[in-house]
Coordinates of C-alpha atoms in Angstrom, one line a residue:
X32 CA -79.4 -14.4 -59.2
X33 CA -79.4 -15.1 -55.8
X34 CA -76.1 -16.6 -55.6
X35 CA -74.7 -13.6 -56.9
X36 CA -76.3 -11.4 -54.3
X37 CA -74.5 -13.7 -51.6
X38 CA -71.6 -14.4 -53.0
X39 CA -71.7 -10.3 -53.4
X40 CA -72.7 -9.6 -49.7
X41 CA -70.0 -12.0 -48.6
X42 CA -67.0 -10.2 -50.4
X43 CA -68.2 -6.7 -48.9
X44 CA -68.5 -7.8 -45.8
X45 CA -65.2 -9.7 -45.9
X46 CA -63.7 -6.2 -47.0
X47 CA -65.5 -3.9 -44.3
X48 CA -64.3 -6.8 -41.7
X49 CA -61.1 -6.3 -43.1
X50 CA -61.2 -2.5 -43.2
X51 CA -62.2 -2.1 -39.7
X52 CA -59.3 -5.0 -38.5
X53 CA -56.7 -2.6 -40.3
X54 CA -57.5 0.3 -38.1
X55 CA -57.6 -1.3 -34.8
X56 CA -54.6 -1.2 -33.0
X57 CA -52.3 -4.6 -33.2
X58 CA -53.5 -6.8 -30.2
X59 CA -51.8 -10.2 -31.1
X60 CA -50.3 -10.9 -27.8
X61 CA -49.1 -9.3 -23.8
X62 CA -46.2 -7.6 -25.8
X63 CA -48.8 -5.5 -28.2
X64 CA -51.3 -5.5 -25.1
X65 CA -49.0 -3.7 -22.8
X66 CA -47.9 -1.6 -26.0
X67 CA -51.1 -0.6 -26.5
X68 CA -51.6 0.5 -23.1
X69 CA -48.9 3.2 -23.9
X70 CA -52.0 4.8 -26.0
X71 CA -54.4 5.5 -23.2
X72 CA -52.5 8.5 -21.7
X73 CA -53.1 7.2 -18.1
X74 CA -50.2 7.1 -15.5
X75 CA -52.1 3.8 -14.3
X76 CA -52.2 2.0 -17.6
X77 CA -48.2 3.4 -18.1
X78 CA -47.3 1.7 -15.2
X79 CA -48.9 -1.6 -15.7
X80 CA -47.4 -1.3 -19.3
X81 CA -43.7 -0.8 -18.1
X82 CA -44.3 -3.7 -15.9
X83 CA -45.4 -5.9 -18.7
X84 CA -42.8 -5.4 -20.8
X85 CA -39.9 -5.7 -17.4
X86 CA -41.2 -9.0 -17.3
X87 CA -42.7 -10.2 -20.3
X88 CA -39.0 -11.0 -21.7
X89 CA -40.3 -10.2 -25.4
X90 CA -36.9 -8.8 -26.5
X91 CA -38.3 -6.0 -28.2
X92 CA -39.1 -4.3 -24.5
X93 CA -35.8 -2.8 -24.0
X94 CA -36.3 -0.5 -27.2
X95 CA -39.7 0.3 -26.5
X96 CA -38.6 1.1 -22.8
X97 CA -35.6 3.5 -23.8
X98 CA -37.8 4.9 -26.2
X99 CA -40.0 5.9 -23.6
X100 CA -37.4 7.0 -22.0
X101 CA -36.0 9.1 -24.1
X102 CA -39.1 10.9 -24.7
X103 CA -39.2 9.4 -27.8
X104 CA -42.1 6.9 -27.3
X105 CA -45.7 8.5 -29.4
X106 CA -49.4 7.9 -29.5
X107 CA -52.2 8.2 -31.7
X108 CA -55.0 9.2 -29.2
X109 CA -57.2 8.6 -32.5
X110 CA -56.3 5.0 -33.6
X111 CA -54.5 4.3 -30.8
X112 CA -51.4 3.2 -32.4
X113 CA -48.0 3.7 -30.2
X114 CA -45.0 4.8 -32.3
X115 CA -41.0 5.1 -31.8
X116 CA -39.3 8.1 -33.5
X117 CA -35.7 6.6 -34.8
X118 CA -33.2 8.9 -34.5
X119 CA -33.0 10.0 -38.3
X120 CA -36.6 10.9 -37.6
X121 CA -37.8 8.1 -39.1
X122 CA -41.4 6.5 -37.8
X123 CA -41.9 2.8 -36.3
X124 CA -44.8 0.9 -34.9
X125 CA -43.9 -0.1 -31.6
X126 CA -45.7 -3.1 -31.3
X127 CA -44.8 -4.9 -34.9
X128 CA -41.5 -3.1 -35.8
X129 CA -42.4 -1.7 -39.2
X130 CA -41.4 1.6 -40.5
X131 CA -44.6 3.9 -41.1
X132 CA -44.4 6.0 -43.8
X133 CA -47.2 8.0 -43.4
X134 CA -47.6 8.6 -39.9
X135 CA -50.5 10.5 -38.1
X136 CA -49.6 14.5 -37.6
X137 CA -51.2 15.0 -33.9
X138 CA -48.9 12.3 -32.7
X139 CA -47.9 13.2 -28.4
X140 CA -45.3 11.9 -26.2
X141 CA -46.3 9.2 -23.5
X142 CA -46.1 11.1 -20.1
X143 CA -44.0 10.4 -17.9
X144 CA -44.0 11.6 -13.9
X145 CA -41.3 10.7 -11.2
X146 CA -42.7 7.1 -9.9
X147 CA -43.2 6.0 -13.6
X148 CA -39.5 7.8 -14.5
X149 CA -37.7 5.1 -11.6
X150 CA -40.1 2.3 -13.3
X151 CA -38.9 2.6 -16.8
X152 CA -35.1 3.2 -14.8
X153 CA -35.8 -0.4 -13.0
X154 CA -37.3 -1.6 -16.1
X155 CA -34.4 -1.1 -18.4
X156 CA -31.9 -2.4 -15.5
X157 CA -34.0 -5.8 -15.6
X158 CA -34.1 -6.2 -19.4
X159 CA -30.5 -5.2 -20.0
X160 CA -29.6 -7.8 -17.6
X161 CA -31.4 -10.2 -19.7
X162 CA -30.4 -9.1 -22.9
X163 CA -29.2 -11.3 -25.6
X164 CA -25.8 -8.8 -25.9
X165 CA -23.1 -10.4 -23.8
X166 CA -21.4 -7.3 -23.6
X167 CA -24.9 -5.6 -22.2
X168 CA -25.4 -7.9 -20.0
X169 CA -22.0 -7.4 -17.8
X170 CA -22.2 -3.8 -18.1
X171 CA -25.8 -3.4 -16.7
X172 CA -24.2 -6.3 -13.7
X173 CA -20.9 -3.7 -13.4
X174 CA -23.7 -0.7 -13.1
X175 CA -25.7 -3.0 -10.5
X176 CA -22.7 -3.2 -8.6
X177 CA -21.7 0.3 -8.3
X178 CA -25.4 1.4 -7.1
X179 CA -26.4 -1.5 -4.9
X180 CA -29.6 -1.2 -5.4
X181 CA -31.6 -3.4 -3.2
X182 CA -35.0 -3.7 -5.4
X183 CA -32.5 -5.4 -8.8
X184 CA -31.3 -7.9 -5.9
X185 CA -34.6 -10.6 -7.5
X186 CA -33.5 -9.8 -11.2
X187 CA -29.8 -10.5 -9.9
X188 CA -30.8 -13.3 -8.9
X189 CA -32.8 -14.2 -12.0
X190 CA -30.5 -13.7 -14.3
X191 CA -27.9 -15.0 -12.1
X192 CA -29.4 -18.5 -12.4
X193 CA -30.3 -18.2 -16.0
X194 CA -26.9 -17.4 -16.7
X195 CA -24.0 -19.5 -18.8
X196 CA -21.0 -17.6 -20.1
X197 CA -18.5 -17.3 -16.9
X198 CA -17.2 -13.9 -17.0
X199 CA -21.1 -12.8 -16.9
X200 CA -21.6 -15.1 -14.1
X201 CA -18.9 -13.5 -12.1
X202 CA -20.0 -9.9 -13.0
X203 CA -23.6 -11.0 -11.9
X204 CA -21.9 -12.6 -8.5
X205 CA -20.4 -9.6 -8.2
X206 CA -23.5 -7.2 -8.4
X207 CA -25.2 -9.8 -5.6
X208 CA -22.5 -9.3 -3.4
X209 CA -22.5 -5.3 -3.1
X210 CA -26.5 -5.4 -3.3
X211 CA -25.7 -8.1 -0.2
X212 CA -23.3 -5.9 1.9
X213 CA -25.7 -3.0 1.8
X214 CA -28.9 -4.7 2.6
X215 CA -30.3 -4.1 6.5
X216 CA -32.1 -7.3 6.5
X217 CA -29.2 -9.4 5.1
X218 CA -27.6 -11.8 7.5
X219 CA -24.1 -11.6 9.1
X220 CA -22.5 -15.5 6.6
X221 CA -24.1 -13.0 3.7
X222 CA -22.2 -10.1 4.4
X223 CA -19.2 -12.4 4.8
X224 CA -20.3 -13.8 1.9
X225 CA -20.3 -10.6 -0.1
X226 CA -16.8 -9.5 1.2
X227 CA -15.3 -12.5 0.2
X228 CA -16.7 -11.7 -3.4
X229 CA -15.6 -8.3 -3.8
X230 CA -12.7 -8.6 -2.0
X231 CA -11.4 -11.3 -4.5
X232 CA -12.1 -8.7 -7.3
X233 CA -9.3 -6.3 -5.9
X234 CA -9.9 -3.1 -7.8
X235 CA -10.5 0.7 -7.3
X236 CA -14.0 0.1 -7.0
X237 CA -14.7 -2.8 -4.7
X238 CA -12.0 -0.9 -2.4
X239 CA -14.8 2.2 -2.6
X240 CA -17.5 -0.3 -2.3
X241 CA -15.6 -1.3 1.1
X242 CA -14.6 1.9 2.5
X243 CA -18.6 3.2 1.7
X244 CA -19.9 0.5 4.2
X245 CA -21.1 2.5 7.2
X246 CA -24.2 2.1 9.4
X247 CA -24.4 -0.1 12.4
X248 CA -22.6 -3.7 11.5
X249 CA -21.6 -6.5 13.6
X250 CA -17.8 -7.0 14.8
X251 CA -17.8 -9.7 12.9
X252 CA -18.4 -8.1 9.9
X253 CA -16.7 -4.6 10.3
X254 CA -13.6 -6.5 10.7
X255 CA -14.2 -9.0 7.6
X256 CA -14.7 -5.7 5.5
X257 CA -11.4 -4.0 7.6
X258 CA -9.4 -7.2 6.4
X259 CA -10.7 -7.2 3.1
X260 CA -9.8 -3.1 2.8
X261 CA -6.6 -4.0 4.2
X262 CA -5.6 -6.9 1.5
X263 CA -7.0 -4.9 -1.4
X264 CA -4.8 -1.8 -1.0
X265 CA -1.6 -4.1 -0.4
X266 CA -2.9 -6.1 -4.2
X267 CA -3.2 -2.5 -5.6
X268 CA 0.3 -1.2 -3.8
X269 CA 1.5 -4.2 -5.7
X270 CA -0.2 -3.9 -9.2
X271 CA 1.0 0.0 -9.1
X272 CA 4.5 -0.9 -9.0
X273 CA 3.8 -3.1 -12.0
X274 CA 1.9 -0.2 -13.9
X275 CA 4.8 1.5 -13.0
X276 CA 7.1 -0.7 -14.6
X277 CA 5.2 -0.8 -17.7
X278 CA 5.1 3.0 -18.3
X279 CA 8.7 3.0 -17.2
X280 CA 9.5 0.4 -20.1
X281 CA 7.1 2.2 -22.7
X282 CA 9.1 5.6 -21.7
X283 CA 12.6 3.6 -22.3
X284 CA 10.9 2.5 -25.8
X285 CA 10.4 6.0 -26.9
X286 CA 13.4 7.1 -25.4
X287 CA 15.9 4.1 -27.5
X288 CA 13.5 4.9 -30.6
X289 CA 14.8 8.7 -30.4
X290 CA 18.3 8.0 -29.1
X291 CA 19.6 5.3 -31.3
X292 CA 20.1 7.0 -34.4
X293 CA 22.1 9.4 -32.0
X294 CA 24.5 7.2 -31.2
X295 CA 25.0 6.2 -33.8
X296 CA 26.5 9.4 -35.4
X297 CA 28.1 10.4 -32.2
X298 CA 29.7 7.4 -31.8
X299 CA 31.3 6.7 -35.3
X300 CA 31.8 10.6 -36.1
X301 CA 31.8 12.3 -32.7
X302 CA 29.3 14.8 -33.8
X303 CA 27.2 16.4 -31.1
X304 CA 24.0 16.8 -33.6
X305 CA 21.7 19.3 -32.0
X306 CA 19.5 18.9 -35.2
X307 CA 19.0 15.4 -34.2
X308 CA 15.6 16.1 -32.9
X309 CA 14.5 18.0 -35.8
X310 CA 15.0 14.6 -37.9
X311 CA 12.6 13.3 -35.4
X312 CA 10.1 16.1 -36.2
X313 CA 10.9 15.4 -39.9
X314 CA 9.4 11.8 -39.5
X315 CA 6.1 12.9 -38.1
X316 CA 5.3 15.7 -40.8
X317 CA 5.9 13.0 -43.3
X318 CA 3.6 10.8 -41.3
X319 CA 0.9 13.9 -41.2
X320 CA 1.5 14.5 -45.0
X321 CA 1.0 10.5 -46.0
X322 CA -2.2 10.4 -43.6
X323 CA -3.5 14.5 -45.2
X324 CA -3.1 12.4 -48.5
X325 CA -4.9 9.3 -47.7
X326 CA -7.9 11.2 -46.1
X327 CA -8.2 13.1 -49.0
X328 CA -7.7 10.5 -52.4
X329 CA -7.5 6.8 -50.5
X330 CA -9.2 6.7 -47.3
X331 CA -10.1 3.1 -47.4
X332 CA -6.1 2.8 -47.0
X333 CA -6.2 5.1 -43.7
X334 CA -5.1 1.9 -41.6
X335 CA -2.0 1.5 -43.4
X336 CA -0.7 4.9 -43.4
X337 CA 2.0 4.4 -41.0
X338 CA 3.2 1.1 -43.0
X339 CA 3.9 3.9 -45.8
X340 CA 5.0 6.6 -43.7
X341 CA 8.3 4.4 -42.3
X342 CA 10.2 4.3 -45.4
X343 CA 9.7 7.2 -46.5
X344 CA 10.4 9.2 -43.4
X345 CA 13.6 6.7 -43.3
X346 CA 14.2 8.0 -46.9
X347 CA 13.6 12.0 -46.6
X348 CA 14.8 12.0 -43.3
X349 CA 18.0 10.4 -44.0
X350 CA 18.3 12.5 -47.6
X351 CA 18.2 15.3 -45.2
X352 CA 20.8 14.0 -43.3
X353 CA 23.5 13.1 -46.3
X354 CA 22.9 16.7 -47.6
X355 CA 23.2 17.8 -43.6
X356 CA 26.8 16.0 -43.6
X357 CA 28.2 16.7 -47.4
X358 CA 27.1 20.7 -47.0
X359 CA 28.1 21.6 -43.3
X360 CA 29.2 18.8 -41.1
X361 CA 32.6 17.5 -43.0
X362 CA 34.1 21.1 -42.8
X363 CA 33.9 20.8 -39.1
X364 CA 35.3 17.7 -38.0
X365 CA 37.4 17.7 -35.4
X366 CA 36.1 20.9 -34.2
X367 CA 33.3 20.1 -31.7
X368 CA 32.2 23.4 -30.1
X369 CA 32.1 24.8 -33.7
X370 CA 29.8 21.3 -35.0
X371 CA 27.4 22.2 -31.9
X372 CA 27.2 25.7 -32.5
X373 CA 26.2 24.8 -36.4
X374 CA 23.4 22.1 -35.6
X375 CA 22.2 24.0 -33.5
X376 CA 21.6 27.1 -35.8
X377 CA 20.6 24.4 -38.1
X378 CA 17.4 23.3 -35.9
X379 CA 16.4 26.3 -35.5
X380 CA 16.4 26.8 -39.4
X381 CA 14.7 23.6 -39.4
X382 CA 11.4 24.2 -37.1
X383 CA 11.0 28.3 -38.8
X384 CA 10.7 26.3 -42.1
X385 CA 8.3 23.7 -40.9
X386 CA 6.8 26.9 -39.3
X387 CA 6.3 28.7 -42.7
X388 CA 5.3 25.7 -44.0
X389 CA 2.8 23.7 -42.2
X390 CA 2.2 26.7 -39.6
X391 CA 2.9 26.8 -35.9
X392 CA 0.1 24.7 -34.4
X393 CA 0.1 21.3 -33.9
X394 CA -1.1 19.2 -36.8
X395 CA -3.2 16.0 -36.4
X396 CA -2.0 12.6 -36.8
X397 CA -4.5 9.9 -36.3
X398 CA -4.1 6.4 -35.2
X399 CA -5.0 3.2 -37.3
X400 CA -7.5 1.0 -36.0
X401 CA -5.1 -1.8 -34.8
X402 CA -3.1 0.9 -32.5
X403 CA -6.4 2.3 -30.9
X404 CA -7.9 1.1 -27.5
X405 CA -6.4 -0.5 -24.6
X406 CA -6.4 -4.0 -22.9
X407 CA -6.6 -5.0 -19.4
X408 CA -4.2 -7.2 -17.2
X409 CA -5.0 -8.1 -13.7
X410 CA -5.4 -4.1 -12.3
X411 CA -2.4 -2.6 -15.1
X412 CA -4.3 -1.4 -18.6
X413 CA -1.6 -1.5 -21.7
X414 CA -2.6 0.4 -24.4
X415 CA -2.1 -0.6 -28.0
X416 CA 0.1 2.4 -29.3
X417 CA 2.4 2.2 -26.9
X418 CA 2.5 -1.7 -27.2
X419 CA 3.1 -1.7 -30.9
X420 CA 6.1 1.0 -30.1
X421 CA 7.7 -0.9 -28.0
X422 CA 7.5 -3.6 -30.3
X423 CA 8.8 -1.4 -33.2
X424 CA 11.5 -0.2 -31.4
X425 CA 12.9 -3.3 -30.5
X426 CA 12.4 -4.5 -34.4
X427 CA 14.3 -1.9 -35.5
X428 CA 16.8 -1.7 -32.7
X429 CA 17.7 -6.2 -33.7
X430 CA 17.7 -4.9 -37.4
X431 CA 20.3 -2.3 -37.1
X432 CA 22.0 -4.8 -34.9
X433 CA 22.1 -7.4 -37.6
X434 CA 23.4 -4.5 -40.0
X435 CA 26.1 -3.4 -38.4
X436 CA 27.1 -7.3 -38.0
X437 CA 26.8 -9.0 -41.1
X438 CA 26.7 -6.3 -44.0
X439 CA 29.9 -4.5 -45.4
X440 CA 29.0 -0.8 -44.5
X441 CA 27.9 -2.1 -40.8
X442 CA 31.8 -3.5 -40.9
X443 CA 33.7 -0.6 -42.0
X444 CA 31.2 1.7 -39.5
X445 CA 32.8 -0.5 -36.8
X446 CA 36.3 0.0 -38.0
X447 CA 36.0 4.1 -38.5
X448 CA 34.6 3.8 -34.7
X449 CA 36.9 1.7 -33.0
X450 CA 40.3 3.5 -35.0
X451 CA 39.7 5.9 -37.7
X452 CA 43.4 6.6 -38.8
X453 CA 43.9 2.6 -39.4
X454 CA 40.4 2.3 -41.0
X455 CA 41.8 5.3 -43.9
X456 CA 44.8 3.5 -44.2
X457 CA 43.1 -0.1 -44.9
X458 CA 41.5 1.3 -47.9
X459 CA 38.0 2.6 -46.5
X460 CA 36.3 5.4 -47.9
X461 CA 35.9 7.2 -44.3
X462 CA 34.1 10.4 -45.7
X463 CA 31.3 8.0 -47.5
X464 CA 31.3 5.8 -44.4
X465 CA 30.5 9.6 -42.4
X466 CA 28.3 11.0 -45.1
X467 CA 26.1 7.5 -45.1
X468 CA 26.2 6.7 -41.1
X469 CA 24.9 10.6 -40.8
X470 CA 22.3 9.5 -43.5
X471 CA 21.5 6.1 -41.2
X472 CA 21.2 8.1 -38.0
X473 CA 18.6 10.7 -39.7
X474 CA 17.1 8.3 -41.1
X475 CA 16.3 6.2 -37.9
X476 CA 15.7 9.4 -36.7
X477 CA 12.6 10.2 -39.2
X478 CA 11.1 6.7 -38.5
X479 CA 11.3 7.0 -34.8
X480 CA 9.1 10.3 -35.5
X481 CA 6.7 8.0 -37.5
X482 CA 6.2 6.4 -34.1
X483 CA 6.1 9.2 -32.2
X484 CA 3.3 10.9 -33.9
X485 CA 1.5 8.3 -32.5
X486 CA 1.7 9.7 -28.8
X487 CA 2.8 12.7 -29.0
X488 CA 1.7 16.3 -30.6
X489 CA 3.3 17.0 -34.2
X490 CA 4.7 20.5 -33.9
X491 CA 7.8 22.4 -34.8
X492 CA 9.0 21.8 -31.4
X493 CA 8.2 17.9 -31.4
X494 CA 12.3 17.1 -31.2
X495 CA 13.2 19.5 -28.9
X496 CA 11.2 17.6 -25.8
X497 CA 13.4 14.2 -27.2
X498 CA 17.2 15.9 -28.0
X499 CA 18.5 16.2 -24.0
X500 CA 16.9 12.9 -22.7
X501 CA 18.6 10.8 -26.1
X502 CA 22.1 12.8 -25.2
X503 CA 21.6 11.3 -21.5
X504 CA 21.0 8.3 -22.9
X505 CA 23.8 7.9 -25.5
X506 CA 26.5 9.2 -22.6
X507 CA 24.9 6.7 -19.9
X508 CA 25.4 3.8 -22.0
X509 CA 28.3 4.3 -23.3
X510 CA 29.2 6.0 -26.1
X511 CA 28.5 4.4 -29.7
X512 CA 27.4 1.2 -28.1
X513 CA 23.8 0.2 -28.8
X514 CA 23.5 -2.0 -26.2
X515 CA 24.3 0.5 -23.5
X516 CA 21.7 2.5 -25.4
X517 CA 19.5 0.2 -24.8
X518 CA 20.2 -0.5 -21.8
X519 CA 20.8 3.4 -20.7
X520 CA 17.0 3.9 -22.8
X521 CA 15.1 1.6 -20.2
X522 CA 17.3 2.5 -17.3
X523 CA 16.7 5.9 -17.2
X524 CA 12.3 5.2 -18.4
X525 CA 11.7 2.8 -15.7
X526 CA 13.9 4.9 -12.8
X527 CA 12.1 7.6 -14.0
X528 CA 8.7 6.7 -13.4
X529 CA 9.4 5.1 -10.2
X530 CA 10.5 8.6 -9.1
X531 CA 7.7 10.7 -10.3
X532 CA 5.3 9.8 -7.9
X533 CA 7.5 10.4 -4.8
X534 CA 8.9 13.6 -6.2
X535 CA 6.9 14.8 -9.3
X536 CA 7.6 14.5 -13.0
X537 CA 10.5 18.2 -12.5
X538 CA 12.1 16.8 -8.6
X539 CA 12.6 13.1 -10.9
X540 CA 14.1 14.5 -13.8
X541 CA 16.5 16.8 -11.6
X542 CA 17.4 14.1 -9.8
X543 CA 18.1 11.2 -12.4
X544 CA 20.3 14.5 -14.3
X545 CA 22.0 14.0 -10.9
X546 CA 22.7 10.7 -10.6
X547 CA 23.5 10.6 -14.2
X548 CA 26.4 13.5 -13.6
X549 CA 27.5 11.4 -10.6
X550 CA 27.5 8.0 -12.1
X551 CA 29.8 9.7 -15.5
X552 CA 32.6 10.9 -12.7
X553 CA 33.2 7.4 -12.0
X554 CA 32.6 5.8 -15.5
X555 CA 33.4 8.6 -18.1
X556 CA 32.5 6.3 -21.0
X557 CA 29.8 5.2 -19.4
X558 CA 28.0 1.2 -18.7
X559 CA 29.6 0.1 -21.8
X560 CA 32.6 1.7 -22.7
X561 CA 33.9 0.8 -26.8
X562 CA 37.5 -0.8 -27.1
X563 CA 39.5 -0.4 -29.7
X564 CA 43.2 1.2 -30.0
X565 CA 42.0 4.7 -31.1
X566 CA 39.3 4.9 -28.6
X567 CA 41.6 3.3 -25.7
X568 CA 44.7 6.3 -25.7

């Protein structure tokens, strides 16, 4: 009998001790001790709580500081509990991590005033600094750098020494140096020092780190940081010329892409196609029709829409193009004004019925993951879509090489260019050679839209900003040649953006028109001028 009352006595007290533990707020260790200070609603214990957790290097302190923050940080005055509202609205215990289902309903904010608001500021600085995200880490040492701030100098420091991958070393030397440069007390071998290290990072910003140094310096080291000024604007003179170059070269890409199905037809017909460009336009509604169709029944395949959308603008474009040649253009050889006038009536049927059919605003055409974003070299940035143009361009540019060389309807084009009459009389079929090299011009046409959806807006008027500069580019080269195309294409890019930013993007384009007009009275065929017997007299 009196076992059982003990045994009895123990298991209730067991549960009340275990009743009255469950209510308590978690105190396990300083992270749920400074936590639970959160609870108190005093400024006093609010402070000493941010400080705990800035130092404590628990790695749950960052979310429980930008929580707070955020005004998202919440206390049970009751229990005492301290809880983070998730952005889906969603409850978690700050100190242990769980997700409450069932949270109290007089939950309040932890206050916040302005001395507590540039502690939790401080306090995030110093625990994304330490945070296990590489990534984090060098942007919190990049933000450091840009605001100098004197009182991170210690974290720098900190995490500085703690520190193993290299590039977050340098970022973290970096932040030292400009928190070095603006510090009074800092000596005149750390200043040095500090322009040394920002000086040997080059860029826009260390150049506005420099020129922001005012205030009473030494000689010494107003003329370190006048030196340093000096030799980063002549590294960035030097790196703009190179950016320069590369938008020049990604302009000539676009302009080959849209020119070389022009020459194409010009060359082995001598037809001036005004509708060239609205073969261009054809490309990138097909693109915006294949991509409308994947968003709506496949979107898993949404990366490898423009895979699809190439051969079958190359295929409707080109169709286009045979029915273009077999309905209008063969009555009108040998009539060029006439073959001008046409196409040019003819693009303007083209964009009305792209206009009644998809409407007159631009349509969207999204890019695939692997041609979004950018990369970095030295001080240029190359993006990805116009990298992966370039490299299409030239793909198809050495494939339509390699057809006209080695397959038999790249052979009898070359005859029909170089001597017509003598082509007919060896047994080629010239009006299928004209009806299929129209065809291969529209269709090269249609694929170099594919591309240019990618960078430019798909509208009715899409070809129309492409048809004079590919004209300029077919006559500068040289008539029906692709390699003065290609040539002519990344002349013309790269002299035009070296003269936009002395004249503007109208004053360059007048003037390369100019030079262009200039350059044709000496060389009429232009840099690469076909031979052949018909072409010669």
């Amino acid at each position: 009998m009196h076992i059982n009352f003990f045994a009895g006595f123990r298991a209730l007290a067991l549960a009340g001790l275990l009743i009255v533990v469950s209510t308590l707020p978690t105190l396990a260790g300083p992270f749920e001790d400074a936590v639970g200070q959160f609870a108190n609603d005093s400024f006093a214990d609010t402070g000493a709580a941010i400080e705990a957790l800035a130092t404590g290097g628990d790695p749950r302190a960052l979310e429980v500081i930008s929580a707070l923050k955020a005004g998202r940080l919440l206390a049970d005055p009751v229990t005492k509990r301290v809880f983070i509202k998730q952005a889906d609205g969603t409850m978690v215990d700050a100190a242990t991590g769980a997700k409450v289902a069932d949270a109290p309903a007089d939950l309040s904010a932890v206050r916040l005033i302005n001395r507590l608001r540039r502690a939790v500021n401080a306090a995030i600085g110093a625990l994304t600094l330490r945070s296990p995200d590489l990534n984090k880490r060098i942007l919190a040492a990049r933000s450091v750098f840009k605001t100098h701030d004197a009182d991170m100098l210690p974290l720098v420091d900190d995490a500085l020494s703690k520190e193993t991958d290299p590039a977050a070393k340098l970022a973290f030397g970096e932040a030292r140096a400009s928190i070095l440069l603006f510090k009074d007390d800092a000596t005149d071998p750390e200043k040095l020092e500090a322009i040394a290290a920002i000086q040997a990072r080059g860029d826009q910003e260390a150049l506005a780190l420099l020129t922001g140094l005012t205030g009473q310096q030494s000689a010494a080291v107003a003329k370190g940081a006048a030196a340093a000024k000096a030799a980063i604007e002549r590294n960035l003179a030097l790196w703009s010329m190179v950016q320069n170059g590369w938008y020049g070269i990604s302009l000539g890409s676009v302009l080959l892409l849209a020119a070389i199905g022009l020459a194409i037809t010009f060359g082995v017909m001598g037809v001036i196609n005004m509708a060239h460009g609205e073969m261009v336009m054809i490309g990138a509604y097909v693109t915006f029709v294949v991509q409308e169709t994947i968003r709506t029944s496949y979107p898993a395949l949404f990366d490898y829409s423009l895979l699809m959308a190439v051969p079958l603008a190359f295929i409707v474009a080109g169709a286009i193009g045979v029915l273009i040649e077999r309905s209008i253009i063969r009555f009108l050889y040998g009539r060029p004004l006439e073959t001008l006038l046409a196409t040019w009536g003819l693009s303007l049927v083209l964009q009305q019925a792209v206009r009644t059919l998809f409407g007159p605003t631009n349509r969207e055409v999204g890019n695939p993951s692997w041609m979004s974003g950018a990369f970095e070299i030295g001080q240029i940035v190359i993006t990805y879509n116009r990298l992966w143009i370039l490299c299409f361009t030239l793909a198809v540019f050495v494939i339509l090489l390699a057809m006209l060389r080695y397959t038999s309807l790249g052979l009898e084009m070359r005859a029909v260019t170089q001597n017509r009459r003598m082509a007919a009389s060896m047994g080629i079929a010239t009006s299928r050679v004209d009806a299929l090299t129209f065809g291969l011009g529209s269709g090269i046409a249609g694929i170099a839209g594919v591309a240019l959806s990618q960078i430019d807006n798909v509208s009715p008027n899409l070809g129309q900003s492409y048809i004079i500069d590919s004209f300029m580019v077919v006559v500068f080269g040289g008539v029906g040649n692709l390699w003065g195309t290609l040539v002519g294409a990344f002349t013309l890019g790269i002299a035009n953006k070296f003269l936009e930013p002395v004249a503007g993007a109208v004053l360059g384009k007048i003037a390369i028109l100019v030079l262009i007009i200039l350059f044709i009275q000496k060389r009429p065929r232009g840099l690469f001028a076909l031979k052949g017997r018909a072409i010669e007299t």
